[in-house]
Coordinates of C-alpha atoms in Angstrom, one line a residue:
M1 CA 17.7 142.6 10.2
T2 CA 21.4 143.6 10.1
T3 CA 23.5 142.9 13.2
T4 CA 27.1 143.6 14.0
L5 CA 29.2 141.2 16.2
Q6 CA 31.7 142.7 18.6
P7 CA 33.5 141.6 21.8
A8 CA 31.5 142.1 25.1
A9 CA 32.7 145.0 27.3
P10 CA 32.1 145.6 31.0
Q11 CA 29.6 148.3 30.2
D12 CA 27.4 145.6 28.5
I13 CA 26.8 143.6 31.7
A14 CA 23.5 145.2 32.6
E15 CA 22.1 144.6 29.1
L16 CA 23.5 141.1 29.0
R17 CA 21.8 140.2 32.3
Q18 CA 18.5 141.5 30.9
L19 CA 19.0 139.5 27.7
Y20 CA 19.5 136.2 29.6
F21 CA 16.5 137.0 31.8
D22 CA 14.3 137.7 28.7
V23 CA 15.5 134.4 27.2
Y24 CA 15.5 132.1 30.2
G25 CA 13.6 133.9 33.0
H26 CA 14.7 133.2 36.5
G27 CA 15.6 129.6 35.6
Y28 CA 19.0 130.2 34.0
P29 CA 21.5 128.3 36.2
V30 CA 24.8 129.7 34.8
A31 CA 26.6 132.6 36.6
L32 CA 27.7 134.2 33.4
G33 CA 24.1 135.2 32.7
S34 CA 23.2 136.4 36.2
D35 CA 26.2 137.2 38.4
P36 CA 27.8 140.6 37.6
T37 CA 31.1 139.7 39.3
E38 CA 31.5 136.5 37.3
M39 CA 30.5 138.3 34.1
H40 CA 33.1 141.0 34.6
R41 CA 35.7 138.4 35.3
L42 CA 35.0 136.5 32.1
I43 CA 34.7 139.6 29.9
T44 CA 38.1 140.8 31.1
D45 CA 39.7 137.3 31.0
P46 CA 42.2 137.2 28.0
H47 CA 41.5 133.5 27.6
C48 CA 37.7 134.0 27.3
H49 CA 36.0 134.8 24.0
W50 CA 32.6 136.7 24.4
L51 CA 30.8 138.1 21.4
T52 CA 27.6 140.2 21.4
A53 CA 25.3 140.9 18.5
R54 CA 23.7 144.3 18.2
R55 CA 21.2 145.7 15.7
A56 CA 23.1 147.9 13.3
D57 CA 20.2 150.5 13.2
T58 CA 19.3 150.8 16.9
G59 CA 22.2 149.3 18.8
E60 CA 19.8 147.0 20.6
L61 CA 21.5 143.9 22.1
A62 CA 20.2 140.9 20.2
G63 CA 22.4 138.0 21.1
S64 CA 25.4 136.7 23.0
A65 CA 27.8 133.7 22.9
V66 CA 30.9 132.8 25.0
V67 CA 33.7 130.3 24.7
Q68 CA 35.5 129.7 28.0
T69 CA 38.9 128.1 27.7
D70 CA 41.3 126.0 29.8
P71 CA 44.7 126.9 28.2
G72 CA 46.5 124.2 30.2
N73 CA 44.3 121.4 28.8
R74 CA 43.9 123.2 25.4
A75 CA 40.1 122.8 25.8
G76 CA 37.2 125.2 25.4
K77 CA 33.5 125.2 26.1
L78 CA 30.8 127.1 24.2
V79 CA 28.3 128.5 26.8
G80 CA 25.7 131.2 27.1
L81 CA 24.4 131.2 23.5
A82 CA 21.3 133.3 23.7
V83 CA 19.3 135.2 21.1
H84 CA 16.5 137.6 22.1
P85 CA 13.0 136.3 21.1
R86 CA 12.4 139.4 19.0
H87 CA 15.5 138.6 16.8
R88 CA 15.1 134.9 16.1
Q89 CA 14.5 133.3 12.7
H90 CA 17.3 135.3 11.1
G91 CA 20.2 132.8 11.6
L92 CA 21.8 134.9 14.4
A93 CA 22.3 131.9 16.7
S94 CA 24.3 130.1 14.0
R95 CA 26.3 133.2 13.1
L96 CA 27.2 133.8 16.7
T97 CA 28.2 130.2 17.2
G98 CA 30.4 130.1 14.1
A99 CA 32.1 133.4 14.9
V100 CA 32.9 132.8 18.6
T101 CA 34.1 129.3 17.8
A102 CA 36.4 130.5 15.0
D103 CA 37.8 133.3 17.3
A104 CA 38.7 130.6 19.9
F105 CA 40.4 128.3 17.5
A106 CA 42.2 131.2 15.7
T107 CA 44.5 131.6 18.8
G108 CA 46.0 128.2 18.1
A109 CA 45.7 127.4 21.8
L110 CA 42.8 124.9 21.6
D111 CA 42.4 121.4 20.3
S112 CA 38.7 121.1 20.9
V113 CA 35.7 123.1 22.0
H114 CA 32.7 121.3 23.4
T115 CA 29.2 122.4 24.4
T116 CA 26.0 121.1 25.9
V117 CA 22.7 122.0 24.4
R118 CA 19.2 121.7 25.7
L119 CA 16.8 119.3 24.0
V120 CA 13.5 121.2 24.5
T121 CA 13.6 121.7 20.6
Q122 CA 15.9 120.4 17.9
A123 CA 16.9 123.9 16.8
P124 CA 20.0 124.1 19.1
Q125 CA 21.3 120.8 17.8
R126 CA 21.1 122.0 14.3
V127 CA 22.8 125.3 15.1
V128 CA 25.9 123.7 16.5
A129 CA 26.0 120.9 13.9
R130 CA 26.0 123.4 11.1
N131 CA 29.1 125.0 12.6
G132 CA 31.2 121.8 12.8
Y133 CA 30.2 120.4 16.2
R134 CA 29.8 116.6 16.3
P135 CA 27.4 114.8 18.6
L136 CA 29.1 112.9 21.4
G137 CA 26.2 111.7 23.6
L138 CA 23.3 112.4 26.0
L139 CA 23.4 113.5 29.7
P140 CA 20.1 112.5 31.1
N141 CA 18.8 114.7 34.0
A142 CA 21.9 116.8 33.8
A143 CA 20.3 120.2 34.7
D144 CA 17.3 121.7 36.4
V145 CA 16.5 124.7 34.1
S146 CA 12.7 124.7 33.7
G147 CA 12.3 121.3 35.3
C148 CA 14.7 118.4 35.0
E149 CA 16.3 118.3 31.6
T150 CA 18.5 116.1 29.5
L151 CA 21.4 117.8 27.7
A152 CA 23.3 116.7 24.6
L153 CA 27.1 116.9 24.3
F154 CA 28.8 118.1 21.1
A155 CA 32.4 118.9 20.3
C156 CA 34.3 120.7 17.5
Y157 CA 38.0 119.9 16.8
A158 CA 41.0 121.7 15.4
D159 CA 42.4 120.3 12.2
G160 CA 44.3 117.0 12.5
V161 CA 43.4 116.3 16.1
L162 CA 41.2 113.3 15.5
D163 CA 43.9 111.8 13.3
R164 CA 46.4 111.6 16.2
R165 CA 44.3 109.6 18.7
E166 CA 46.0 107.0 20.8
P167 CA 44.3 103.6 20.2
V168 CA 42.4 101.8 22.9
T169 CA 42.6 98.0 23.0
A170 CA 39.8 97.0 25.3
V171 CA 36.9 98.4 27.3
P172 CA 34.2 97.0 29.5
E173 CA 31.4 95.6 27.3
A174 CA 28.9 98.1 28.7
L175 CA 30.7 100.8 26.7
V176 CA 30.4 99.1 23.4
P177 CA 27.0 100.6 22.4
L178 CA 28.4 104.1 23.1
L179 CA 31.5 103.5 21.0
E180 CA 29.4 102.1 18.1
A181 CA 27.3 105.3 18.2
A182 CA 30.4 107.5 18.2
E183 CA 31.8 105.6 15.2
G184 CA 28.9 106.7 13.1
T185 CA 28.4 110.3 14.3
V186 CA 32.1 111.4 14.8
G187 CA 33.6 109.4 11.9
I188 CA 36.2 107.5 13.9
S189 CA 36.8 103.8 14.3
Y190 CA 36.8 101.5 17.3
A191 CA 37.0 98.3 15.2
G192 CA 40.0 96.9 17.1
V193 CA 38.6 97.4 20.6
R194 CA 37.8 94.2 22.5
P195 CA 34.8 94.1 24.9
L196 CA 35.6 92.8 28.4
A197 CA 32.9 90.9 30.4
P198 CA 32.6 91.3 34.2
G199 CA 34.2 87.9 34.6
D200 CA 37.1 88.4 32.2
L201 CA 40.3 87.4 34.0
E202 CA 42.2 90.1 32.1
L203 CA 40.1 92.9 33.6
P204 CA 42.3 94.8 36.0
A205 CA 39.4 95.6 38.3
A206 CA 39.0 91.8 38.9
A207 CA 41.6 92.3 41.6
A208 CA 39.1 94.4 43.5
T209 CA 37.4 91.3 44.8
A210 CA 40.2 91.3 47.4
H211 CA 39.2 94.8 48.3
P212 CA 35.4 94.9 48.6
K213 CA 33.4 98.1 48.5
I214 CA 33.3 100.0 51.8
R215 CA 30.5 101.9 53.5
T216 CA 32.0 104.9 55.3
A217 CA 30.9 108.4 56.4
I218 CA 31.8 111.1 53.8
E219 CA 32.4 114.6 55.0
V220 CA 31.2 117.3 52.5
I221 CA 33.2 120.5 52.8
T222 CA 31.6 123.4 50.9
A223 CA 34.0 126.2 51.4
P224 CA 34.8 127.4 47.8
G225 CA 37.8 129.6 48.7
F226 CA 39.5 126.9 50.8
V227 CA 38.7 124.2 48.3
R228 CA 40.2 126.2 45.4
R229 CA 43.4 126.9 47.3
R230 CA 43.8 123.3 48.4
F231 CA 43.1 122.1 44.9
R232 CA 45.8 124.3 43.4
E233 CA 48.3 123.1 46.0
L234 CA 47.6 119.4 45.2
F235 CA 47.1 119.9 41.4
P236 CA 49.5 122.7 40.4
D237 CA 49.9 121.4 36.8
P238 CA 47.3 123.3 34.7
A239 CA 47.4 120.3 32.3
G240 CA 47.1 117.7 35.1
A241 CA 44.8 114.8 35.5
H242 CA 41.7 116.7 36.3
V243 CA 38.6 117.6 34.4
P244 CA 39.1 120.8 32.5
L245 CA 36.8 123.8 32.7
H246 CA 35.5 122.9 36.1
T247 CA 36.5 124.9 39.2
P248 CA 35.9 122.7 42.3
N249 CA 34.0 124.3 45.1
T250 CA 33.5 121.2 47.3
V251 CA 35.8 118.5 48.7
L252 CA 34.5 115.1 49.9
T253 CA 36.6 113.0 52.2
P254 CA 36.3 110.2 54.8
P255 CA 37.1 111.1 58.4
N256 CA 40.5 109.4 58.2
G257 CA 41.5 111.5 55.1
E258 CA 42.3 108.5 53.0
F259 CA 41.3 110.4 49.9
E260 CA 39.9 113.7 48.8
I261 CA 37.5 114.1 46.0
Y262 CA 37.2 117.5 44.4
A263 CA 33.9 118.3 42.9
D264 CA 32.0 121.1 41.2
L265 CA 28.7 121.0 43.0
D266 CA 25.7 123.0 41.9
P267 CA 22.7 122.4 44.2
V268 CA 20.6 124.9 42.2
A269 CA 21.0 122.9 39.0
G270 CA 20.9 119.6 41.1
S271 CA 24.2 118.5 39.5
C272 CA 27.8 117.7 40.3
A273 CA 30.9 117.0 38.3
L274 CA 33.7 115.0 39.9
V275 CA 36.9 117.0 39.0
A276 CA 39.8 115.1 40.6
V277 CA 40.8 112.7 43.3
H278 CA 43.9 112.9 45.6
P279 CA 46.2 111.0 45.9
C280 CA 44.9 109.0 42.8
P281 CA 41.6 108.1 41.3
S282 CA 41.7 104.5 42.5
A283 CA 41.9 105.6 46.1
A284 CA 38.2 106.3 46.2
T285 CA 36.7 103.6 43.9
R286 CA 35.6 101.4 46.8
A287 CA 33.7 104.3 48.4
L288 CA 31.7 105.4 45.4
D289 CA 28.4 104.2 46.9
S290 CA 29.0 106.3 50.0
L291 CA 30.0 109.2 47.9
M292 CA 26.8 109.1 46.0
T293 CA 24.8 109.1 49.2
A294 CA 26.7 112.1 50.5
L295 CA 26.2 114.0 47.2
S296 CA 22.5 113.2 47.2
R297 CA 22.1 114.7 50.6
A298 CA 24.1 117.8 49.4
G299 CA 21.5 118.4 46.7
A300 CA 23.0 116.7 43.6
D301 CA 20.6 114.3 41.9
Y302 CA 22.9 114.0 38.9
V303 CA 26.6 113.2 39.1
E304 CA 29.1 112.8 36.2
T305 CA 32.7 112.0 35.8
L306 CA 35.2 111.9 32.9
V307 CA 37.3 108.8 32.7
P308 CA 40.1 107.8 30.3
L309 CA 38.8 105.2 27.9
S310 CA 42.0 103.2 28.5
D311 CA 41.5 103.1 32.3
T312 CA 39.6 99.9 32.5
A313 CA 39.8 99.6 36.3
A314 CA 38.3 103.1 36.9
L315 CA 35.6 102.5 34.3
W316 CA 34.7 99.3 35.9
A317 CA 34.6 100.8 39.4
F318 CA 32.1 103.5 38.3
L319 CA 30.0 101.1 36.2
S320 CA 29.7 98.7 39.2
S321 CA 28.4 101.7 41.3
G322 CA 25.5 102.4 39.0
F323 CA 27.1 104.9 36.6
V324 CA 26.0 104.6 33.0
P325 CA 28.1 105.4 29.8
S326 CA 26.5 108.7 28.6
A327 CA 29.0 110.2 26.1
C328 CA 32.3 109.6 24.4
Y329 CA 34.8 112.4 24.1
P330 CA 37.4 111.3 21.5
A331 CA 40.7 113.2 21.7
M332 CA 39.8 115.0 24.8
R333 CA 43.3 115.3 26.3
R334 CA 46.6 115.8 24.6
I335 CA 49.6 114.0 26.1
G336 CA 52.8 114.7 24.1
D337 CA 51.8 114.6 20.5
R338 CA 48.9 112.1 20.9
F339 CA 45.3 112.5 22.0
H340 CA 43.5 110.3 24.4
D341 CA 39.8 109.4 24.3
Y342 CA 37.6 109.8 27.4
A343 CA 34.1 108.5 28.4
V344 CA 31.5 110.5 30.3
L345 CA 29.8 108.3 32.9
S346 CA 26.8 109.6 34.8
R347 CA 24.4 108.6 37.5
T348 CA 21.0 110.1 38.3
D349 CA 18.7 109.4 41.2
R350 CA 15.7 111.0 39.5
Q351 CA 13.3 109.3 37.1
I352 CA 14.4 109.8 33.5
D353 CA 11.6 110.9 31.2
F354 CA 12.5 111.2 27.5
R355 CA 8.9 111.9 26.4
T356 CA 9.4 115.6 26.0
T357 CA 13.0 115.4 24.8
A358 CA 13.5 116.5 21.2
V359 CA 16.2 114.1 20.1
S360 CA 17.2 114.7 16.4
T361 CA 18.5 112.0 14.1
L362 CA 22.0 113.1 15.0
L363 CA 21.5 111.9 18.5
Q364 CA 19.3 108.9 18.0
P365 CA 22.2 106.5 18.1
Y366 CA 23.2 107.8 21.5
L367 CA 19.7 107.5 22.9
A368 CA 19.6 103.9 21.8
A369 CA 23.0 103.3 23.3
Y370 CA 22.1 104.9 26.6
L371 CA 18.9 102.9 26.9
T372 CA 20.8 99.7 26.2
S373 CA 23.4 100.5 28.9
W374 CA 20.8 101.7 31.4
T375 CA 18.8 98.5 30.9
S376 CA 21.8 96.2 31.4
T377 CA 22.7 98.2 34.6
Y378 CA 19.3 98.5 36.3
L379 CA 17.1 95.7 35.0
P380 CA 17.6 92.0 35.8
R381 CA 18.5 90.1 32.7
H382 CA 15.3 87.9 32.9
E383 CA 13.3 91.1 32.7
V384 CA 15.0 92.4 29.5
V385 CA 13.1 91.6 26.4
R386 CA 15.1 91.9 23.2

């Protein structure tokens, strides 16, 4: 079968919606495959790269792939990779992945492109790995597609980016298994990083004993237009200290307004990404337990956050609130001419079941690391058998 790749156009929207329905049914939780307004916005966005594949003989739509970008943070995300069931087994998924990723990097405006892949089979893992994406970790219970699913995080880098990483000197010991997994799969070194135990006097978060956790009511404001406007007022810098490629639609705040947490809440997928905190991340660390209760009531059984690997206090605050190290994102953010590593921490209130998860050898080190960290977080030490 011969196919031609070409940029998506607004007149393709109806066929694209049908493609995503044929591939995923009604269970596809991403707007770019179901919402015509969002699809039109992305197709006409000069910073978005959307390729379609059509049969050369009939013109039939056979596949689609998209890289959305955040120019301010020089980051991209591969999403919406789909190949019609009639056109599989011909390498089209790999060809689309390679082409749309190359298009995105060719602009010179990106340092990395990441993607999450489903683990119902090993095929998606192999597709992205063949095109230069490196495994970064697992996100257990991250999406409700056809049931509760674990996703894998991968990233691809522009030349020279990983060579200009800012070194990290110490991390909470709970992150050590994750960093060891990243060393082997990404090809970087954390040899000089010291593990810090909970009782380590050098740990900045130790001072938190003077400021115990608080239980407070959290108001959940789900007014997307208002939240976006407020977010842009408080975080006008497109390269600011917020999670890239997430548009907040919800703000969480205590009645006294001491802090505002901006989040991308998706009740359909049962997930939430914490995007930014005003006035600063540390303002909300004592209320994380209350935050989780509020998000659970709002429909999010899975919550994730992205924290600088050098921010020991913030890492410790999330770890002590039941978050588990799930993925490492080396060189995620550029500051000046250096790149800073981040960790993805996640918490899920649903039972985790890996029995139907197709974890390839690429991801086995991350599965072992996650199980080690989850065990140390949720099982008493006398119940852990090594």
